[in-house]
Short mmCIF file of C-alpha atoms and ligand atoms in Angstrom, two decimals:
data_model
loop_
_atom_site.label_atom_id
_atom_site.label_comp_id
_atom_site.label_asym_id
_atom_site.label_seq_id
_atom_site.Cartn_x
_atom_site.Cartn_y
_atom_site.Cartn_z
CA UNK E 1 0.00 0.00 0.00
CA UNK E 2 0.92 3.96 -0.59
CA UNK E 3 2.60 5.40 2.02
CA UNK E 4 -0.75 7.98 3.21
CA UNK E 5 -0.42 11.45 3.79
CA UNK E 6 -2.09 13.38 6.48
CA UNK E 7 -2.75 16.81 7.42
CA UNK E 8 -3.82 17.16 11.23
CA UNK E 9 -5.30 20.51 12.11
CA UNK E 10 -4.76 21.92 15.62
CA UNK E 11 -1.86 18.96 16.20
CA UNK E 12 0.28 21.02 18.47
CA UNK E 13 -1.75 20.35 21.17
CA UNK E 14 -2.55 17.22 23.63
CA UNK E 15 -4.30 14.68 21.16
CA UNK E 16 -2.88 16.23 18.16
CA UNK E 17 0.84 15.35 19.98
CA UNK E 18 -0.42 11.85 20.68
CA UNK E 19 -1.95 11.11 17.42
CA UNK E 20 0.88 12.50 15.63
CA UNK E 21 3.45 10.86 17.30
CA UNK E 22 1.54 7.29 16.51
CA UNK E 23 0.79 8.37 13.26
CA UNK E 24 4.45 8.51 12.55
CA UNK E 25 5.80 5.86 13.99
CA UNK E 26 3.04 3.84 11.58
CA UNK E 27 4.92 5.06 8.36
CA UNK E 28 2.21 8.18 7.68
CA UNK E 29 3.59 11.20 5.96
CA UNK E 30 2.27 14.18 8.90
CA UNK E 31 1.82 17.27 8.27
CA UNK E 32 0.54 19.88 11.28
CA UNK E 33 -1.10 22.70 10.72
CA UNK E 34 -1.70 24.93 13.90
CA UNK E 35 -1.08 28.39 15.32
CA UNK E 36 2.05 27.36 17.18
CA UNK E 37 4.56 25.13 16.39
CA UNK E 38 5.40 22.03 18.60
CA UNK E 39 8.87 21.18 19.68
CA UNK E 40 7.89 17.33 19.41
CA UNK E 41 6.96 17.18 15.34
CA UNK E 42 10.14 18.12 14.55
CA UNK E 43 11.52 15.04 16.82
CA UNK E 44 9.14 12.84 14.93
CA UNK E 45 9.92 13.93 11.51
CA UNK E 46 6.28 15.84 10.77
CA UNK E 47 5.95 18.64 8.67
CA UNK E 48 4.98 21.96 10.69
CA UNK E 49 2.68 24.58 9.03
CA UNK E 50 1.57 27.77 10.42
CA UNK E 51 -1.67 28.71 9.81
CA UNK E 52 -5.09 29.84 11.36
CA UNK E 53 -8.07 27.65 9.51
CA UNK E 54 -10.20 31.08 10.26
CA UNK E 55 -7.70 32.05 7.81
CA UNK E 56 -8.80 31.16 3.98
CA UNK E 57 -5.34 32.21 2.96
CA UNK E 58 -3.55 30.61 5.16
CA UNK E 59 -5.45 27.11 3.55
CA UNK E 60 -3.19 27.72 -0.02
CA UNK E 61 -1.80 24.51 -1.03
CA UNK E 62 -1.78 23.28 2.22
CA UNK E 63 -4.19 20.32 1.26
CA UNK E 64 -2.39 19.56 -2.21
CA UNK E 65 -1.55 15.66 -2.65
CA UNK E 66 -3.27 15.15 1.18
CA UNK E 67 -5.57 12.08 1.56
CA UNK E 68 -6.80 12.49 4.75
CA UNK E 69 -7.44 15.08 6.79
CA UNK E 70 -7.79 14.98 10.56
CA UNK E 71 -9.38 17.80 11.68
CA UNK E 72 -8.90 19.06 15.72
CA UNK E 73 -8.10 22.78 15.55
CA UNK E 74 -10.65 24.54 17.97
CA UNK E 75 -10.10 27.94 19.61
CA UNK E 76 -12.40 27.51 22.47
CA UNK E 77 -13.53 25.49 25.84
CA UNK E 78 -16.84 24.63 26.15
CA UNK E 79 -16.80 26.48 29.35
CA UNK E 80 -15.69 29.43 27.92
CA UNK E 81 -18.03 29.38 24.63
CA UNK E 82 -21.24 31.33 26.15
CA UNK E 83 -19.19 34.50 26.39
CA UNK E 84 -18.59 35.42 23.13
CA UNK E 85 -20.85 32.44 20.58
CA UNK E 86 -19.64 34.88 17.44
CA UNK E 87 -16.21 34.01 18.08
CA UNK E 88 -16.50 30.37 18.01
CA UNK E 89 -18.98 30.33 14.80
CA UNK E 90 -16.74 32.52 13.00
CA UNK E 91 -13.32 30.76 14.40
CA UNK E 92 -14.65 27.05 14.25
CA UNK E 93 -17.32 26.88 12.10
CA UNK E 94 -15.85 29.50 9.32
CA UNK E 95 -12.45 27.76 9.74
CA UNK E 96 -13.93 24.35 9.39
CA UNK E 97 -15.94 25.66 6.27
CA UNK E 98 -12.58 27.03 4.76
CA UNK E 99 -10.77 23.43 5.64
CA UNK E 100 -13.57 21.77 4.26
CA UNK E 101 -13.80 23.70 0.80
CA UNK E 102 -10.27 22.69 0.35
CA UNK E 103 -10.74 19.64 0.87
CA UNK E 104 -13.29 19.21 -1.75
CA UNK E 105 -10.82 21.13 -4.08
CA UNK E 106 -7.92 18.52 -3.83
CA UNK E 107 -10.07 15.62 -4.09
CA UNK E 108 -9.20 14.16 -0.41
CA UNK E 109 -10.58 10.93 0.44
CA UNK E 110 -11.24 11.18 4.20
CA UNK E 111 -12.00 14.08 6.33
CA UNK E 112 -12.12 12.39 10.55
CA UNK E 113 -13.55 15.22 12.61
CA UNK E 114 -13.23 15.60 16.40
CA UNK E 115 -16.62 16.49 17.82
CA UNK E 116 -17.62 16.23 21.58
CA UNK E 117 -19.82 14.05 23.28
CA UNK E 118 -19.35 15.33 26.12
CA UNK E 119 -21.57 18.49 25.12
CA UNK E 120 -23.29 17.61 21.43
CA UNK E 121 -26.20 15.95 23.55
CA UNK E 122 -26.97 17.90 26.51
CA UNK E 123 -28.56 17.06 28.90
CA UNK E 124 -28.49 12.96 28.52
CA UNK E 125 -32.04 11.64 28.98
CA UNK E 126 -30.30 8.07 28.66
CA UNK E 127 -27.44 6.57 29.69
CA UNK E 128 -25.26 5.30 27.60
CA UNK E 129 -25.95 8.09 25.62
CA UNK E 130 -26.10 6.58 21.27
CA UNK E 131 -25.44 8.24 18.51
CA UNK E 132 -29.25 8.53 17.93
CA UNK E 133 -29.98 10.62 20.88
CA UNK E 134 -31.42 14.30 20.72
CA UNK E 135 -28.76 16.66 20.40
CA UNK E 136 -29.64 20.08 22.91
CA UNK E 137 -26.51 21.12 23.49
CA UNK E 138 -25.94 23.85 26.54
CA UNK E 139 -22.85 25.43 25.38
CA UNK E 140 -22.25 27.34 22.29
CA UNK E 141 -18.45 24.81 22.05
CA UNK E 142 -21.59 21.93 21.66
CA UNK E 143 -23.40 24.04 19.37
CA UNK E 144 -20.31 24.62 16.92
CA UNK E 145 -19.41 21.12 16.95
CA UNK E 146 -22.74 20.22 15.91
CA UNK E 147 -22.87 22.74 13.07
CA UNK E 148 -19.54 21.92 11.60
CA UNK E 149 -21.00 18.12 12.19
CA UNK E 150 -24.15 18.99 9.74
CA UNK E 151 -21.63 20.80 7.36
CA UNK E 152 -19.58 17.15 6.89
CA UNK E 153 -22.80 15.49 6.56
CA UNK E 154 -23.96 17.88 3.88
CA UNK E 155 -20.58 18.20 1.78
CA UNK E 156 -20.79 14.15 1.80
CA UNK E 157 -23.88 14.74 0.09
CA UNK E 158 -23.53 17.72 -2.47
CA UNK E 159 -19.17 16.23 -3.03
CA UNK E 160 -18.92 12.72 -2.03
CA UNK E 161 -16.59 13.75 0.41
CA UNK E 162 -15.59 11.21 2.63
CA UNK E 163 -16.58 12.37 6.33
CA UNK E 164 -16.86 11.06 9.46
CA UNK E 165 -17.12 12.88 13.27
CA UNK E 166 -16.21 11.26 15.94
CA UNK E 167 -17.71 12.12 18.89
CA UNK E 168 -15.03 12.08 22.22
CA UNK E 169 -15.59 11.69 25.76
CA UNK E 170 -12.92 13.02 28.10
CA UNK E 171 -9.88 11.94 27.56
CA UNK E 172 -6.65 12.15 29.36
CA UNK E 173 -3.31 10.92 29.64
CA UNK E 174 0.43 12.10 28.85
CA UNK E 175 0.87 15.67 27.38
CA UNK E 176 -2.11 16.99 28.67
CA UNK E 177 -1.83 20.50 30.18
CA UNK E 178 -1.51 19.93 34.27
CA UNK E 179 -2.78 23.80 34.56
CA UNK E 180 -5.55 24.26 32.31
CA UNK E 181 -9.51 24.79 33.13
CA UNK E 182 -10.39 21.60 30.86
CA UNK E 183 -9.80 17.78 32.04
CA UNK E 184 -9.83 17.21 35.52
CA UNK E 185 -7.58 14.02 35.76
CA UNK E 186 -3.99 15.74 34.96
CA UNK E 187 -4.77 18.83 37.15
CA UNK E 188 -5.95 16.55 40.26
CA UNK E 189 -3.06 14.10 39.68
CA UNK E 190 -0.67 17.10 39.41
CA UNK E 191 -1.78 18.60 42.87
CA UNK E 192 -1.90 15.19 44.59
CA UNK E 193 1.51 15.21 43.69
CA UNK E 194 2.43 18.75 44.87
CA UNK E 195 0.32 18.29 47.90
CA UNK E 196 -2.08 21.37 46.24
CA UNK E 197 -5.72 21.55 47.67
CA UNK E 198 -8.19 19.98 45.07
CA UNK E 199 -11.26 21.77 44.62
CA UNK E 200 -14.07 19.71 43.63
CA UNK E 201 -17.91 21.50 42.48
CA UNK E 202 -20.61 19.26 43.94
CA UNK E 203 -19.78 16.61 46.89
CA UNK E 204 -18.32 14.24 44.07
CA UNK E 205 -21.12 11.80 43.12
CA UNK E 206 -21.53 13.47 39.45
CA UNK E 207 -20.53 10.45 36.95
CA UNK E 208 -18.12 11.12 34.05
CA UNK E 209 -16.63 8.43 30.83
CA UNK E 210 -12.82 9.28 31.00
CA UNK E 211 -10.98 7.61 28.14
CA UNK E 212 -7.18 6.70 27.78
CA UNK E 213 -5.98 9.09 25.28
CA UNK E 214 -3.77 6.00 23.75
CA UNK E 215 -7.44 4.21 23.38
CA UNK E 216 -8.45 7.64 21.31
CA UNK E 217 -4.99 7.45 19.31
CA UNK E 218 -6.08 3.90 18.10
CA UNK E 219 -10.28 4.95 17.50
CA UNK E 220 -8.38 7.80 15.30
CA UNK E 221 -6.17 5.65 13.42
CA UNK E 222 -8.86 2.66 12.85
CA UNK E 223 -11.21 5.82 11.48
CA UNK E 224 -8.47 7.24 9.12
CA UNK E 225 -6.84 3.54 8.06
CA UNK E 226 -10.43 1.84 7.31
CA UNK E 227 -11.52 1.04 3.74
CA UNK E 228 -15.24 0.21 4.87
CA UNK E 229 -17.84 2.64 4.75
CA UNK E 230 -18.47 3.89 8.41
CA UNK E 231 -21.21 5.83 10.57
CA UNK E 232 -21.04 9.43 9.90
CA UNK E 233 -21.02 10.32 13.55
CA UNK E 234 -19.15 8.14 15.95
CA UNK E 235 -18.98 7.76 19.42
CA UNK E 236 -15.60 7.43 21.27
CA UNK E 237 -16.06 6.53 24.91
CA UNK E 238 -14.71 4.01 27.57
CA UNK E 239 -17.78 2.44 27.66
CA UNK E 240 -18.25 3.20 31.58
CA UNK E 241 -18.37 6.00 34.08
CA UNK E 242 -16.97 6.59 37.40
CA UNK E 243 -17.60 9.11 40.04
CA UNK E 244 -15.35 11.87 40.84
CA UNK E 245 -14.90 10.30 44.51
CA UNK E 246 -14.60 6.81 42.75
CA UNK E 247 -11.78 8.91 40.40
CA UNK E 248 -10.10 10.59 43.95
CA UNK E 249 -9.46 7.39 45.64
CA UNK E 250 -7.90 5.98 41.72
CA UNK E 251 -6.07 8.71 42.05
CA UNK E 252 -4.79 8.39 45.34
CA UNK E 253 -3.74 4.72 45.05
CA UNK E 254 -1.75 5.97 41.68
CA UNK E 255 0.25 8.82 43.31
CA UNK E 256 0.26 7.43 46.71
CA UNK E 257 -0.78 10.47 47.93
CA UNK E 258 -3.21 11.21 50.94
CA UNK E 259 -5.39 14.15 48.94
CA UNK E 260 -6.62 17.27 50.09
CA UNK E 261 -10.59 17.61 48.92
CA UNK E 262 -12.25 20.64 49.18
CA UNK E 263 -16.01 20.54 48.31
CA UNK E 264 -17.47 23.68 47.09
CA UNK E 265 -21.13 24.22 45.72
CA UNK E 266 -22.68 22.17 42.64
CA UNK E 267 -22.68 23.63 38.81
CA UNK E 268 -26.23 24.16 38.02
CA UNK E 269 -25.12 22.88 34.22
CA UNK E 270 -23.14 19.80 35.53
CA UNK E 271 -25.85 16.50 34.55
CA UNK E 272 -25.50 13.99 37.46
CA UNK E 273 -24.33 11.16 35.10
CA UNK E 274 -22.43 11.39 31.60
CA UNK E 275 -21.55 7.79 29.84
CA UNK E 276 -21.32 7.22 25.76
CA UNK E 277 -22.68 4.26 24.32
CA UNK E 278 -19.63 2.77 21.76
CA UNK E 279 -21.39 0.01 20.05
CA UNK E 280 -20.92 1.69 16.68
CA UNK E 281 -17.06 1.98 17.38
CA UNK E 282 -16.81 -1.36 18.57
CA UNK E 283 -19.37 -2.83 15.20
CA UNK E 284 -17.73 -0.71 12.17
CA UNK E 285 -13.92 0.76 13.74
CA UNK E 286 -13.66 -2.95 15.06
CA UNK E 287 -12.25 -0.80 18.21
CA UNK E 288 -12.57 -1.01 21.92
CA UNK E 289 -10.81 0.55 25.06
CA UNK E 290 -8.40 -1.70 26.36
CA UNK E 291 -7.01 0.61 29.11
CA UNK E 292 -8.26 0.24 32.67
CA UNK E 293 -8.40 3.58 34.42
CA UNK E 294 -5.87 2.28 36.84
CA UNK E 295 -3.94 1.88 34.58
CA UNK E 296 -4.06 4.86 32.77
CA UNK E 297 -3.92 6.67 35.59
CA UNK E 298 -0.54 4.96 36.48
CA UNK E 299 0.98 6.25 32.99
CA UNK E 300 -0.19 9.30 33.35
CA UNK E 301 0.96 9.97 36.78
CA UNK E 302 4.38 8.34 35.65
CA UNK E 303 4.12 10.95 32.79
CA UNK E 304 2.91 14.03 35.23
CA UNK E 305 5.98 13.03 37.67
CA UNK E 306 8.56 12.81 34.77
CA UNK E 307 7.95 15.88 32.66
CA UNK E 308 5.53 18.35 34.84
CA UNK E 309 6.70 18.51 38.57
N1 NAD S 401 -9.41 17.50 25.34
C1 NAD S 401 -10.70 17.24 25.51
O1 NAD S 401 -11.19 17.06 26.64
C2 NAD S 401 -11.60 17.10 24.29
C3 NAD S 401 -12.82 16.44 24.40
C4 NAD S 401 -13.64 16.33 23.27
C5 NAD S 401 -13.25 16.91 22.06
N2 NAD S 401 -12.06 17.57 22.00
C6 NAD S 401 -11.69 18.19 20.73
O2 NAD S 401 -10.49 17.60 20.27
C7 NAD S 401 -9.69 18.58 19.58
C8 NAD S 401 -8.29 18.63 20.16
O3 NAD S 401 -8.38 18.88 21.56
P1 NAD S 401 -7.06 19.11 22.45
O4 NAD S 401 -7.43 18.78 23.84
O5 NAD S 401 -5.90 18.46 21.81
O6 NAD S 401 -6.94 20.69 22.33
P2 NAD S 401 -5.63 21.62 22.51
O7 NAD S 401 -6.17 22.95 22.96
O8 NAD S 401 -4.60 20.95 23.34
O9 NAD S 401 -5.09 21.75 21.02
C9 NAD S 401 -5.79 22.46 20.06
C10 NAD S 401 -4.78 23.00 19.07
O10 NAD S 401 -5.52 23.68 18.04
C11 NAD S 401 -4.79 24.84 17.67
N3 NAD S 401 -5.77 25.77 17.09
C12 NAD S 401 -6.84 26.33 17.69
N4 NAD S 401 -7.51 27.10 16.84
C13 NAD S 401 -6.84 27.06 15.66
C14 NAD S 401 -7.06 27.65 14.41
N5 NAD S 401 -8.09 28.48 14.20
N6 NAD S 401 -6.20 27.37 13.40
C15 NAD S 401 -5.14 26.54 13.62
N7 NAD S 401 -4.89 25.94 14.80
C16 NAD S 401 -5.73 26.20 15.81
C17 NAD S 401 -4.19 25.34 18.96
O11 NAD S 401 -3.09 26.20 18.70
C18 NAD S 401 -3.83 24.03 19.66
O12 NAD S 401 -2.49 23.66 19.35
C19 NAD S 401 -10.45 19.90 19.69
O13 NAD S 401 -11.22 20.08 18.52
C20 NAD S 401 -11.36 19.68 20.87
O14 NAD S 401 -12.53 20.48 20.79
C21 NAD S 401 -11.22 17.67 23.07
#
C-alpha cells in the first residue's frame, strides 16, 4: 500500500501530539497545521505549518496531494463558549468551512472530525448516551461542533466527500496540560503530587466516561486507516463511568498520595451522570478501550511526575 499522507489541524496540542506521534511511527507522511509550532513534530519527523483555519489564505496549497485530513483545531472550551458564541462560529465553524472547501478542491478521500460528546447531547435523557440521541446542546463549544458536524454530513452529500465525526468523551493521559480549566484528571493528579488543595464543584457523586488518550490514538487511526464505509457520527467513549470520589481514591492509590478535597457548591449545568454508548465503534472501527483507568492513571501519573513537577 501507498505510504498515506495526512494533514492534522490543531496537532500542536494534547491529542494532536499523541496522534501525531503514533501516526508517525506507523509510516504516515504528517503534516501539522496549527497556530504554534510544537517542539515534538520536529523530533518525529512531521511537517509543521503555520496557519489559522479562520484564515482562507492561510489554507493555499496546504491540502495539495493530502488524503486524509484529521481535523482538531478549535479555539475555544466549552466552558468558555457562552461569552462570546460569534467568536467560536466565526473561528470554528468559518475555519472548518474554509478546511472543508479545500478539501473538496484537492479531491481528499477522508476528512475524521473531532466532535464532543461530552456536550453535542446535553442534557443525557439516557445513559449510555447513542449516537441517535437528541442533540440540545448547553454550550455554544456543543453548538459549533454540531454545526460543523451537519456541514460534513452535507458536503458528503452535495461532493462525495468522505466524512466522518467522531464524537469524544474526556480523555486524558500524557501531554495533557496539568494547569488548564479543561480535564480534571492531569490537574488533580498534578496537585496530589504537589500536595495542592483539590477543589471539587458538587460533593463528588456526578458520573463522568474518561478515556485513555492511547485508546483515542487507536479509535483515530482505525477511522483514518479503514476502507469500509463507516457511521457518519461516531462515538468514542470508555464504555463506563466513574464518580469523581470513585476517580479521587484511583487517584490516590496511583500517586500514593493522601489528597486534600475541598467541596465547594454544585454547577447548576453539571448533569448527574455522563456515559457514551460505543457500540458503533466497537461494530464498524472494530475498536474497543483496552485501558483500565488504573492503569491509565498509572501512565499518566508516571508521565505528570517525569515531565511536569
Ligand atoms: N481535550 C478534551 O477534553 C476534548 C474532548 C472532546 C473533544 N475535544 C476536541 O479535540 C480537539 C483537540 O483537543 P485538544 O485537547 O488536543 O486541544 P488543545 O487545545 O490541546 O489543542 C488544540 C490546538 O488547536 C490549535 N488551534 C486552535 N484554533 C486554531 C485555528 N483556528 N487554526 C489553527 N490551529 C488552531 C491550537 O493552537 C492548539 O495547538 C479539539 O477540537 C477539541 O474540541 C477535546
Amino acid at each position: 500500500m501507498m505510504q498515506q499522507t495526512v494533514l492534522v489541524t490543531g496537532g500542536s496540542g494534547f491529542l494532536g501530539q499523541n496522534i501525531i506521534r503514533r501516526l508517525t511511527g506507523e509510516g504516515y507522511s504528517v503534516s501539522c497545521l496549527d497556530r504554534y509550532e510544537a517542539p515534538f513534530l520536529e523530533e518525529c519527523g512531521a511537517k509543521f505549518i503555520s496557519g489559522d483555519i479562520s484564515e482562507v489564505k492561510h489554507l493555499e496549497g496546504v491540502l495539495e496531494g493530502v488524503d486524509a485530513v484529521i481535523h482538531m483545531a478549535c479555539t475555544i472550551l466549552p466552558q468558555m463558549s457562552n461569552s462570546d458564541p460569534l467568536f467560536d462560529v466565526v473561528t470554528n465553524v468559518g475555519g472548518s468551512l474554509h478546511l472543508l472547501d479545500a478539501a473538496v478542491k484537492n479531491k481528499v478521500k477522508k476528512v475524521i472530525f473531532f466532535s464532543s460528546g461530552g456536550t453535542v447531547y446535553g442534557v443525557p435523557r439516557q445513559v449510555p448516551i447513542p449516537e441517535t440521541h437528541p442533540t440540545n446542546p448547553t454550550c455554544s463549544y456543543g453548538i459549533s461542533k454540531l454545526m460543523v458536524e451537519k456541514y460534513l454530513r452535507l458536503y458528503r452529500e452535495l461532493y462525495g466527500l468522505n466524512t466522518c465525526s467522531l464524537r469524544l468523551a474526556n480523555p486524558y493521559g500524557p501531554y495533557q496540560r496539568v494547569k488548564s480549566a479543561q480535564g480534571a484528571i492531569p490537574v488533580f493528579c498534578y496537585k496530589a503530587l504537589t500536595g495542592e488543595p483539590i477543589e471539587i464543584w458538587g460533593d463528588g457523586s456526578v458520573r463522568r466516561d474518561f478515556i485513555y488518550v492511547g485508546d483515542v490514538v487507536s479509535a483515530v487511526l482505525k477511522a483514518v486507516g479503514t476502507e469500509e464505509e463507516i457511521p457518519q457520527e461516531i462515538n468514542i467513549g470508555s464504555g463506563q463511568a466513574v464518580s469523581i470520589r470513585e476517580l479521587l481514591a484511583f487517584i490516590a492509590e496511583a500517586t500514593g498520595k493522601e489528597l486534600d478535597c475541598r467541596y465547594k457548591p454544585a454547577r447548576a449545568f453539571d448533569v448527574p451522570v455522563s456515559m457514551l454508548d460505543i457500540t458503533l465503534a466497537e461494530k464498524y472501527l472494530h475498536w474497543k478501550p483496552e485501558t483500565s483507568l488504573a492503569d491509565g492513571l498509572r501512565k499518566t501519573v508516571e508521565y505528570i511526575r517525569q515531565n511536569c513537577i
